[in-house]
Coordinates of C-alpha atoms in Angstrom, one line a residue:
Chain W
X10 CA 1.9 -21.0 23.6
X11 CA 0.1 -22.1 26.9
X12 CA -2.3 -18.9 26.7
X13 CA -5.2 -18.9 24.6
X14 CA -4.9 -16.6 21.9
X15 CA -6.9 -12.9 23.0
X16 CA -9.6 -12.0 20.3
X17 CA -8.0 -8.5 20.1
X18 CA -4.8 -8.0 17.8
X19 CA -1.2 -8.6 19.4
X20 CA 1.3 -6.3 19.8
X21 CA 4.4 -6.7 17.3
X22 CA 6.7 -4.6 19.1
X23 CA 10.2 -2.9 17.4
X24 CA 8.2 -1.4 14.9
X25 CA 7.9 2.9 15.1
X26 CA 4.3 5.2 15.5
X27 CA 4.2 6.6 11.5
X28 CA 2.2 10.0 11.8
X29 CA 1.3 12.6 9.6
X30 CA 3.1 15.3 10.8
X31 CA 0.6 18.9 10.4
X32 CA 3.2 21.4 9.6
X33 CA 1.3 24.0 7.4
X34 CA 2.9 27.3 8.5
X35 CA 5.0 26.0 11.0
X36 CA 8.8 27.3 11.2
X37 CA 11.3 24.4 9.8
X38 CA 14.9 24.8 10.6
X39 CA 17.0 23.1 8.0
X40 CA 20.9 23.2 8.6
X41 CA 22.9 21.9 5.8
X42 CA 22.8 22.5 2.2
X43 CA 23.9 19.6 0.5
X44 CA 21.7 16.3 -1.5
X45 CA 20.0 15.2 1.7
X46 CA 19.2 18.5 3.2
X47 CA 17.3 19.0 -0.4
X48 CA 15.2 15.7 -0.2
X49 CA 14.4 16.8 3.4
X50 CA 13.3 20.2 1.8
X51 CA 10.8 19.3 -0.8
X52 CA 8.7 17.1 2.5
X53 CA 8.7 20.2 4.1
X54 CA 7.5 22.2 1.0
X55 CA 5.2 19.6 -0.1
X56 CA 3.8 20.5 3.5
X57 CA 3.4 23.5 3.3
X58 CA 5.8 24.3 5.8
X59 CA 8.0 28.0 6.6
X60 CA 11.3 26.5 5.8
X61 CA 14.4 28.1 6.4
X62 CA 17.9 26.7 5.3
X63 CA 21.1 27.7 7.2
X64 CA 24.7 26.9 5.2
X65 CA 27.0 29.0 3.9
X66 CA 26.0 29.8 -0.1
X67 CA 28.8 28.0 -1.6
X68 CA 28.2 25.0 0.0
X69 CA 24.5 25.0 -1.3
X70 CA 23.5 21.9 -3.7
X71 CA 22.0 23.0 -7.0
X72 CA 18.4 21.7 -6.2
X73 CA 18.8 23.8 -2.7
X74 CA 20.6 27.0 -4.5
X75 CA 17.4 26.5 -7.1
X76 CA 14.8 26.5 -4.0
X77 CA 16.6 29.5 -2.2
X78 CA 16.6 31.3 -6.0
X79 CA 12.8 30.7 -6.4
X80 CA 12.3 32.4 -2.6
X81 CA 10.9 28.6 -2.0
X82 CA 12.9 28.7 1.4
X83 CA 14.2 31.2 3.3
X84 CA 17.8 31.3 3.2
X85 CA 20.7 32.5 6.0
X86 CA 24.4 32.0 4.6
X87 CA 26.1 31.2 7.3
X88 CA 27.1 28.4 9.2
X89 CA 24.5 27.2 12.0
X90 CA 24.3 29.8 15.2
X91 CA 22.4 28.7 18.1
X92 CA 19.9 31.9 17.7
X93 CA 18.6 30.0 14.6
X94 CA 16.4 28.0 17.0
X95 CA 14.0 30.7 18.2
X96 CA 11.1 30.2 17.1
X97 CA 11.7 26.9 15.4
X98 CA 8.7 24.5 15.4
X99 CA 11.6 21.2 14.2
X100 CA 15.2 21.0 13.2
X101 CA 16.4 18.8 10.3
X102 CA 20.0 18.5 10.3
X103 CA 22.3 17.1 7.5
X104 CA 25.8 18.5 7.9
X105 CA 29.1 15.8 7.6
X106 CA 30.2 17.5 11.1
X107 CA 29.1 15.2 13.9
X108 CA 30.1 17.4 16.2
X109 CA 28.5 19.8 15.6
X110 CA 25.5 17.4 14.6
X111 CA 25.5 16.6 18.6
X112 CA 25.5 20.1 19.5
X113 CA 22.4 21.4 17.8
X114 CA 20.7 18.1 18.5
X115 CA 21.5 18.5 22.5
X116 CA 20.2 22.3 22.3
X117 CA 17.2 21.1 20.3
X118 CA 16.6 18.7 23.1
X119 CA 17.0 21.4 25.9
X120 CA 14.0 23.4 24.1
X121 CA 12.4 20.4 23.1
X122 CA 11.9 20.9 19.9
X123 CA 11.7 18.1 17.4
X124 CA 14.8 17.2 15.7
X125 CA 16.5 14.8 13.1
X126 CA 19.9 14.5 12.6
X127 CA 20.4 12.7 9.8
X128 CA 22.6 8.9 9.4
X129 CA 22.6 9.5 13.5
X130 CA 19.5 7.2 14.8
X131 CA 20.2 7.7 18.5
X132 CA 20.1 11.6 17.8
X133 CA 16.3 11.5 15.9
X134 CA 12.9 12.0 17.1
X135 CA 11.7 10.5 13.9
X136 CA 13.0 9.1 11.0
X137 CA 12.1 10.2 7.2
X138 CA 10.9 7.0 5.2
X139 CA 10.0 7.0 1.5
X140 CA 7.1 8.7 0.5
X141 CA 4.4 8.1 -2.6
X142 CA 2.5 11.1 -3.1
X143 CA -0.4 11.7 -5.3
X144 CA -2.8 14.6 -4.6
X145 CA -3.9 13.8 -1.1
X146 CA -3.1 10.4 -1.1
X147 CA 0.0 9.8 1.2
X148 CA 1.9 6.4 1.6
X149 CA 5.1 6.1 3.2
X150 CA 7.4 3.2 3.4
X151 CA 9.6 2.4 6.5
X152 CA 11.6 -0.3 6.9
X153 CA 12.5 0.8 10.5
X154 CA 16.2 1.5 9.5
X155 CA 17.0 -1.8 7.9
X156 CA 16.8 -1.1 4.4
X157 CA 16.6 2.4 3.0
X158 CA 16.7 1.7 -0.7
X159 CA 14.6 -1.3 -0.5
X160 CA 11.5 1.0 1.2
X161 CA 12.4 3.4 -2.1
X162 CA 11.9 0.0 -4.0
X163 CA 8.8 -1.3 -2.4
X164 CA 7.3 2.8 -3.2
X165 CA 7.6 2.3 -6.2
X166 CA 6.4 -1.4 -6.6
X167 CA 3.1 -0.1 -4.5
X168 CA 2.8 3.4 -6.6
X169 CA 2.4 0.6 -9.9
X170 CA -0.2 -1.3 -9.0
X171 CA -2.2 2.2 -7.6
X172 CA -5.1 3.1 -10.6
X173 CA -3.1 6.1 -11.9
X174 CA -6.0 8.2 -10.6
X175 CA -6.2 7.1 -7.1
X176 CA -5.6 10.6 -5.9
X177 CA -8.7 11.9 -7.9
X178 CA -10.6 9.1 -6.4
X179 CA -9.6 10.7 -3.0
X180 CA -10.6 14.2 -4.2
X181 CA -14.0 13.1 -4.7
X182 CA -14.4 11.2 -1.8
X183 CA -13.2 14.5 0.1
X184 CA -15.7 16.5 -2.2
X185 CA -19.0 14.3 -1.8
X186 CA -18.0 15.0 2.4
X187 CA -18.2 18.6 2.0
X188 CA -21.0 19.0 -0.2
X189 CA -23.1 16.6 2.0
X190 CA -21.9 18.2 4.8
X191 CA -23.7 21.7 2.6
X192 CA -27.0 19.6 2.4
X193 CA -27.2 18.3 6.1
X194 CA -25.3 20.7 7.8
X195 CA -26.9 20.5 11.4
X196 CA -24.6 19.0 13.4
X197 CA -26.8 16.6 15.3
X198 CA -27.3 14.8 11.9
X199 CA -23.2 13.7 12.2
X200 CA -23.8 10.1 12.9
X201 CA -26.6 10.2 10.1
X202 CA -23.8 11.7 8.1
X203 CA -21.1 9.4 9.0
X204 CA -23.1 6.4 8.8
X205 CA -24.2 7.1 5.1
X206 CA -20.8 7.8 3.9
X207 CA -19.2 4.6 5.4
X208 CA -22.0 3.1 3.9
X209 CA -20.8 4.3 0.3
X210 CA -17.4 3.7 1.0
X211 CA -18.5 -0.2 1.5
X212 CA -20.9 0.1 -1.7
X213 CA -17.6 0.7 -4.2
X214 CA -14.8 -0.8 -4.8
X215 CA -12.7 2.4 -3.8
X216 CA -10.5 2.4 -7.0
X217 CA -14.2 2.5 -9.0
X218 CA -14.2 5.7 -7.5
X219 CA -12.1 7.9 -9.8
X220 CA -14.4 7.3 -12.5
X221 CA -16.9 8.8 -10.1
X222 CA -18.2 12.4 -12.1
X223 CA -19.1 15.8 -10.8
X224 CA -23.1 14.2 -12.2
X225 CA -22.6 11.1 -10.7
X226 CA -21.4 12.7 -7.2
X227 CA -24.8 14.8 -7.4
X228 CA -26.9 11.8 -8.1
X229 CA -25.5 10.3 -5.3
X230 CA -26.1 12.4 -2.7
X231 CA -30.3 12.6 -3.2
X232 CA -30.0 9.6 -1.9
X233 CA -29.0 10.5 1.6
X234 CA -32.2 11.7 3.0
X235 CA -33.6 7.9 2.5
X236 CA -29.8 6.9 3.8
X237 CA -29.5 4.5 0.8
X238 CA -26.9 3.5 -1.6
X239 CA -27.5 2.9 -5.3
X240 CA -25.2 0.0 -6.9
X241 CA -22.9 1.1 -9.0
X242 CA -24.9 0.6 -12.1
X243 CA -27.6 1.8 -10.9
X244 CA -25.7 5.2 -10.3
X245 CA -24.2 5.4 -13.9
X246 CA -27.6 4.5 -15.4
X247 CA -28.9 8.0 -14.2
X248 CA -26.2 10.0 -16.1
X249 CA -28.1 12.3 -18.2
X250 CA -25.4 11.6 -21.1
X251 CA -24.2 7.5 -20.4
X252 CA -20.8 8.0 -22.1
X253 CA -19.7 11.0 -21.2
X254 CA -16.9 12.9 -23.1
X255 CA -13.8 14.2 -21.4
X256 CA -15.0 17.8 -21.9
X257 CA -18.7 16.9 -21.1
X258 CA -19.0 18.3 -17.6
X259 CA -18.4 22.0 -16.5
X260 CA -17.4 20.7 -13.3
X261 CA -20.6 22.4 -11.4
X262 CA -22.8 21.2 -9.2
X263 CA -26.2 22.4 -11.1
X264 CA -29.0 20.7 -8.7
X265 CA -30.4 21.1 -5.6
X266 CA -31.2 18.6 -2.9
X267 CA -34.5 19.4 -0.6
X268 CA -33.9 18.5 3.2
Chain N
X18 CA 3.1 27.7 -18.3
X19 CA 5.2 30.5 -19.5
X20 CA 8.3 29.3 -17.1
X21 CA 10.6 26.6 -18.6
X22 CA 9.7 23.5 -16.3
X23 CA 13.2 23.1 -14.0
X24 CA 15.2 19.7 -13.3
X25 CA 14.1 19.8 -10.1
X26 CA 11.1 17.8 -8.6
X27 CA 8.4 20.4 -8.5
X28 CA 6.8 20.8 -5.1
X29 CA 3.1 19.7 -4.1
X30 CA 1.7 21.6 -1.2
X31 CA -1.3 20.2 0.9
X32 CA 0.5 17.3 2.0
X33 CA 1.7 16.1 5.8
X34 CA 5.2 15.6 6.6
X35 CA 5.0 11.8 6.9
X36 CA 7.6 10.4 9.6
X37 CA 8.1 7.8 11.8
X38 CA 8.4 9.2 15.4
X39 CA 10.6 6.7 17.4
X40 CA 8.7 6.3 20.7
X41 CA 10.4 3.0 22.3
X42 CA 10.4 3.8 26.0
X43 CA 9.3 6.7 25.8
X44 CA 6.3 7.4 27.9
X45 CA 2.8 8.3 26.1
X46 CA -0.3 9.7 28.1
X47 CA -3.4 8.2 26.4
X48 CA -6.7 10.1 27.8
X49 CA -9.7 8.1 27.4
X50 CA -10.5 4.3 27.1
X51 CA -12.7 3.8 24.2
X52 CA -12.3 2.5 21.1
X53 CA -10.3 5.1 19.4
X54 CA -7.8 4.9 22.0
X55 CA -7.4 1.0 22.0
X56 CA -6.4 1.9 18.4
X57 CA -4.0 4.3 19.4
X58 CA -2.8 2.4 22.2
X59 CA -2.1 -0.4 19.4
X60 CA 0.0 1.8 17.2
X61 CA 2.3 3.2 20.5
X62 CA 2.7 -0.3 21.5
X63 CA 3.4 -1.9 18.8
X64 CA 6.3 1.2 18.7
X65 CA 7.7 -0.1 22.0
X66 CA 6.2 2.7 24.0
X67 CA 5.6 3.1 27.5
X68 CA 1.8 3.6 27.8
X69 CA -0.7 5.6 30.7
X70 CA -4.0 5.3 30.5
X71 CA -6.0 8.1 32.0
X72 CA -10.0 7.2 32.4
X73 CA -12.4 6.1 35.4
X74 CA -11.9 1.9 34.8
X75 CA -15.9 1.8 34.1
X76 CA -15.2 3.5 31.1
X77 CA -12.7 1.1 29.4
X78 CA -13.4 -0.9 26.7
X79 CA -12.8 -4.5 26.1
X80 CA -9.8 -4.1 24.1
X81 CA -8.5 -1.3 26.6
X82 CA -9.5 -3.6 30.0
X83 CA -7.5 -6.5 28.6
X84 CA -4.2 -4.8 27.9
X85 CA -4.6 -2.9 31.3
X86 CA -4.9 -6.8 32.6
X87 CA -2.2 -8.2 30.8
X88 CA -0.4 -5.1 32.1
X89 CA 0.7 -3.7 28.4
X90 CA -0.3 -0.1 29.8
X91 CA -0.4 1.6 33.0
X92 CA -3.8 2.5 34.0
X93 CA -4.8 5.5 36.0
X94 CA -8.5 5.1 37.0
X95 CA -10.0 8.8 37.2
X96 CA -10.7 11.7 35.2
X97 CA -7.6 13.5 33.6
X98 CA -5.3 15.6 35.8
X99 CA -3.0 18.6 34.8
X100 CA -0.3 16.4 36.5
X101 CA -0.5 13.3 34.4
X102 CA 1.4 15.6 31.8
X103 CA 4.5 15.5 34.0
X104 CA 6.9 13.7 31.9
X105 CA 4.8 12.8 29.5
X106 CA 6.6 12.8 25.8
X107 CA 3.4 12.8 23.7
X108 CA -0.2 12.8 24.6
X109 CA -3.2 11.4 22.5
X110 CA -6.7 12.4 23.6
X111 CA -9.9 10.5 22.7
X112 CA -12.4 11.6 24.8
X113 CA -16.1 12.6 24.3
X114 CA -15.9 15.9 26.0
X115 CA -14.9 19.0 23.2
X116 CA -14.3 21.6 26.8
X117 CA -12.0 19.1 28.3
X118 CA -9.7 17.8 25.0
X119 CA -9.1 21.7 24.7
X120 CA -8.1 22.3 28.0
X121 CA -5.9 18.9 27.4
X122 CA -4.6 20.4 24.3
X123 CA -3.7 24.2 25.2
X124 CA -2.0 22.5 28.5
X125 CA 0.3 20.5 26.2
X126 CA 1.3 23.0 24.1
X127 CA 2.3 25.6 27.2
X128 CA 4.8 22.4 27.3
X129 CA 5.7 22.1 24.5
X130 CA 4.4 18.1 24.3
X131 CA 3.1 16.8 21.0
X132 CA -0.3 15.7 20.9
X133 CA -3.7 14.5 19.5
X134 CA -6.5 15.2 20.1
X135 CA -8.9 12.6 18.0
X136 CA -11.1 14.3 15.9
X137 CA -10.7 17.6 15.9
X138 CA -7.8 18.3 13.1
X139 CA -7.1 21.9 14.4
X140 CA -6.2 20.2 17.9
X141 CA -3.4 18.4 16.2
X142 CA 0.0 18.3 16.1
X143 CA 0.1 14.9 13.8
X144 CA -2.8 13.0 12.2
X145 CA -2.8 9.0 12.2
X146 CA -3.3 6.8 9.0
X147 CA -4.2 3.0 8.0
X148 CA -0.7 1.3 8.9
X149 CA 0.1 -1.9 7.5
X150 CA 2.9 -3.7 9.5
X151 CA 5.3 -7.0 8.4
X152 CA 7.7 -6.8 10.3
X153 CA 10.5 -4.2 10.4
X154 CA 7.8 -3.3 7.4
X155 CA 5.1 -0.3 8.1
X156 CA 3.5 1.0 5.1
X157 CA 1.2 3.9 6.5
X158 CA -1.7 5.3 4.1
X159 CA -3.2 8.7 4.6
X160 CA -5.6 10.8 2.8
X161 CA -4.7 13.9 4.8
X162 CA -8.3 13.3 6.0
X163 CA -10.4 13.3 3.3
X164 CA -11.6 9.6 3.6
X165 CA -10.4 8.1 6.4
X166 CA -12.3 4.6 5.6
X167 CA -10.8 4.8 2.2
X168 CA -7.2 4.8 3.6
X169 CA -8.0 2.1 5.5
X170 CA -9.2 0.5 2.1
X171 CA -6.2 1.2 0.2
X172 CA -3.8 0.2 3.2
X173 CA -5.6 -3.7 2.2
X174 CA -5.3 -3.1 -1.2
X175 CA -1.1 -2.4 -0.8
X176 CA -1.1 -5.3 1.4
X177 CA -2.9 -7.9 -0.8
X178 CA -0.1 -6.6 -3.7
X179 CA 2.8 -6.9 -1.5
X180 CA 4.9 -10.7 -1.5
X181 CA 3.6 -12.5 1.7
X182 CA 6.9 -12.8 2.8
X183 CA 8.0 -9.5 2.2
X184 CA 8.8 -8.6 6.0
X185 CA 11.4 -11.9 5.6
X186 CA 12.6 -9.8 2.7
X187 CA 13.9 -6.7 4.7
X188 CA 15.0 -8.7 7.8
X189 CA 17.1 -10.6 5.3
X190 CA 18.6 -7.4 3.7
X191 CA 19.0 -6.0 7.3
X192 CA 21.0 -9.3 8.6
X193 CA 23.1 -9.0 5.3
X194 CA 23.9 -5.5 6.5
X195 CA 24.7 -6.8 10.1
X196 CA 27.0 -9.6 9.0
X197 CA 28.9 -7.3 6.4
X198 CA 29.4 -5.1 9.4
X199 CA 30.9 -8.1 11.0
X200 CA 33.3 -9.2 8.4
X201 CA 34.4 -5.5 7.7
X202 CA 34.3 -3.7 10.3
X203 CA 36.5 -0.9 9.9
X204 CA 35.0 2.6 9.8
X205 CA 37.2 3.7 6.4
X206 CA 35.5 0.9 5.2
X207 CA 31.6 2.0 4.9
X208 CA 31.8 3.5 1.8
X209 CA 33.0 1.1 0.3
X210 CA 30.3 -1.8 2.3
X211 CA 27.6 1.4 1.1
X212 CA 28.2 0.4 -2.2
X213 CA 28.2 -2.9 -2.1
X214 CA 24.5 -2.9 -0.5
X215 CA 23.4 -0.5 -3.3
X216 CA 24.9 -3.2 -5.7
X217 CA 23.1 -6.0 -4.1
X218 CA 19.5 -4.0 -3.8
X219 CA 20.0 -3.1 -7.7
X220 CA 20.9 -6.5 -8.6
X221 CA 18.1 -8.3 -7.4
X222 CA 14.1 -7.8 -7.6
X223 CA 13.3 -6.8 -4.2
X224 CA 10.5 -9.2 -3.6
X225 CA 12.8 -12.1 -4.9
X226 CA 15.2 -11.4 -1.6
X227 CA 12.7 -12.6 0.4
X228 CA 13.8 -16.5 -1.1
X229 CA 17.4 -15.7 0.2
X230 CA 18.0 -18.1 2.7
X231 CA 21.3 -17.9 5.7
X232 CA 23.2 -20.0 2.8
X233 CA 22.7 -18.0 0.2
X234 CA 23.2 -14.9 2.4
X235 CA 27.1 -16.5 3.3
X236 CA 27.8 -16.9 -0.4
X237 CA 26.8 -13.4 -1.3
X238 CA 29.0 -11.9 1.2
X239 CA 32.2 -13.9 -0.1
X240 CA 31.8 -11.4 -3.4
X241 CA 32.0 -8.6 -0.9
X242 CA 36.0 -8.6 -1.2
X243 CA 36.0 -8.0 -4.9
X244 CA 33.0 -5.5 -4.6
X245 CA 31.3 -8.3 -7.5
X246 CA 27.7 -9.2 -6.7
X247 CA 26.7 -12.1 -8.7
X248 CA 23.4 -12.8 -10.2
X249 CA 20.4 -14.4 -8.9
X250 CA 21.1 -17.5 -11.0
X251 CA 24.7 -17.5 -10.2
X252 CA 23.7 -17.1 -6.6
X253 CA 21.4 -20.0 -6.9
X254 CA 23.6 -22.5 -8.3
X255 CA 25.9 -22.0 -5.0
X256 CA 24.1 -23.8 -3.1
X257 CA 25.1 -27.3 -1.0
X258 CA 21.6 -28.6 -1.9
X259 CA 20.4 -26.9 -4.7
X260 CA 16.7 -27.9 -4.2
X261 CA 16.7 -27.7 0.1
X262 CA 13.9 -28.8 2.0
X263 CA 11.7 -26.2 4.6
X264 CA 14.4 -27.7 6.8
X265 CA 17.5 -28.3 5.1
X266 CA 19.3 -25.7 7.0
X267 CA 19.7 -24.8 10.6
X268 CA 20.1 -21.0 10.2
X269 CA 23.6 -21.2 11.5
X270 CA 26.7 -19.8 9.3
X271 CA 28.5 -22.0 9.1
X272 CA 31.6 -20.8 7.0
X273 CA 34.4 -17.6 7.6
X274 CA 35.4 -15.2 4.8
X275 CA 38.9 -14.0 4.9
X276 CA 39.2 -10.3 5.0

């Protein structure tokens, strides 16, 4: 407590570095059928990862038999053989045999590949956590091992008080980047670019966003050539139509924006 | 819309595999000293990593200087060097120089080491997010890039809904799990000590654990032999000193629970 206090943050150590994993096309190796091999499944699927599940058929779980039936996942009925690995990009493992458990863990570590065995902490790259998902809008909860069910709890207790169309906030966000990126495409305008959309990221309160329209979004962006922001107000005042029905826009942009 | 909807949760592609890599000790090659890397050099520390910093010393930035002077990270002062990727178990690049970061990056994966490369999503094994942190808590936000600023938004958002003490909460939870461990320690017994935890997380509001003090902690475990949890209330009126002071106990426990 001697030391003055540094003006940058302080480390708080013990805690683990949460990434978002790219695995879009990438080869997943799942061995093990059963309830936790089919959570692990779906986080694959849900990113758009090459998953293939080795365990023998009759030891598939219903939501896994349903995923192999749907040609979701690839599927070899067998038990695990060590050729499974080629070409694996990560192994998820979740078989009660922790022997063999070790085993595929020890090879996965020979061709260092990234591996989780499951309930075996010292045998895991990375642990799973619990995940809120809503369009492109990710949130994962970890308590670092020290309550499993409580980070399902505290999901769901942050997925409540989300505006039910946070994700479609996102979307546009995402949206009103690509189409300025259309208007000012030359890349030596990117700090211009950057600047203005940081700008209207501090001009809304980012749940206000949702309610943002396909109009709205175009009205926006005429005012990046003079890199200002209209309030809030100011931006639904120039809806052409105020109070817009549900079916009142086609969803196109129908303007055009001189440089 | 023609296919009966199944039981099973249907999946959402476009996502990231969110996980939490476990890094402690392991040793992380940072190239560059700006101010993306001091963020990244945050997040590996504050995982327990072991950090190298790779960039000519003029080139560090406040934030970067200081934890090279507290001696938080190793500091290499040059340009990058094929052989800083010996031993390296992940490597994050921030760096203003596209030629370079792709040279990093194609070097990496001949190894097989994950990395980053800040900036350029198709130079990416992982993508960071906003990371809130309580403790063994990390809630980590991401928009699978579509508004960066805007996770960082939401992360504040989640944190200004969360209990203030809600870190206390899951170190409470995790101590409970610890001393049960310690009063029944037998291996036949963890499904039985599994159930008994589920029993506990249902039976109380997760944000109300985080009023549980060490006393309350040592009554709850005396239900463990029956497999009873009692309620809140029930829990309450256990107490010595029903109403105790900040100080009224000395985090000790004192008491034994026959097995």
């Amino acid at each position: 407590m001697a030391e003055t206090p540094s003006k940058f943050p302080e480390v708080q150590g013990g805690g683990s570095l949460i990434i978002a994993w790219q695995v879009k096309g990438k080869k997943i190796l799942v061995v093990g059928g059963g309830e936790v091999a089919a959570g692990r499944i779906l986080h694959c699927l849900n990113a758009d990862a090459d998953v293939t599940v080795v365990s023998p058929a009759a030891r598939l779980n219903p939501e896994v038999a349903y995923r192999v039936a749907q040609q979701q996942v690839s599927h070899v009925d067998r038990n695990f053989d060590p050729s499974d690995l080629d070409g694996a990009d990560m192994v998820l493992v979740a078989v009660d045999d922790p022997e063999a458990s070790t085993t595929i863990w020890k090879l996965c570590k020979e061709r260092r590949i990234p591996a989780n065995i499951a309930d075996v902490p010292p045998e895991c790259d990375f642990y799973f956590g619990s995940v809120h998902r809503d369009g492109p809008l990710q949130i994962m909860v970890s308590t670092n091992g020290k309550g499993p069910r409580l980070a399902s709890m505290i999901r769901k207790s942050i997925a409540k008080h989300l505006p039910s169309d946070a994700g479609r906030a996102i979307e546009t966000i995402g949206q009103l980047r690509v189409k300025l990126r259309q208007i000012a495409p030359r890349p030596e305008e990117g700090p211009k670019r950057m600047a203005w959309m940081t700008k209207v990221s501090d001009a809304y309160p980012w749940d206000e966003m949702c309610g943002l329209s396909e109009e709205d979004m175009g009205n926006l962006l005429r005012f990046y050539p003079s890199g200002k922001v209209p309030s809030l107000d100011e931006l639904k005042a120039m809806r052409a139509n105020p109070a817009p029905g549900k079916n009142g826009f086609d969803g196109s942009f129908g303007f055009s924006v001189g440089a």
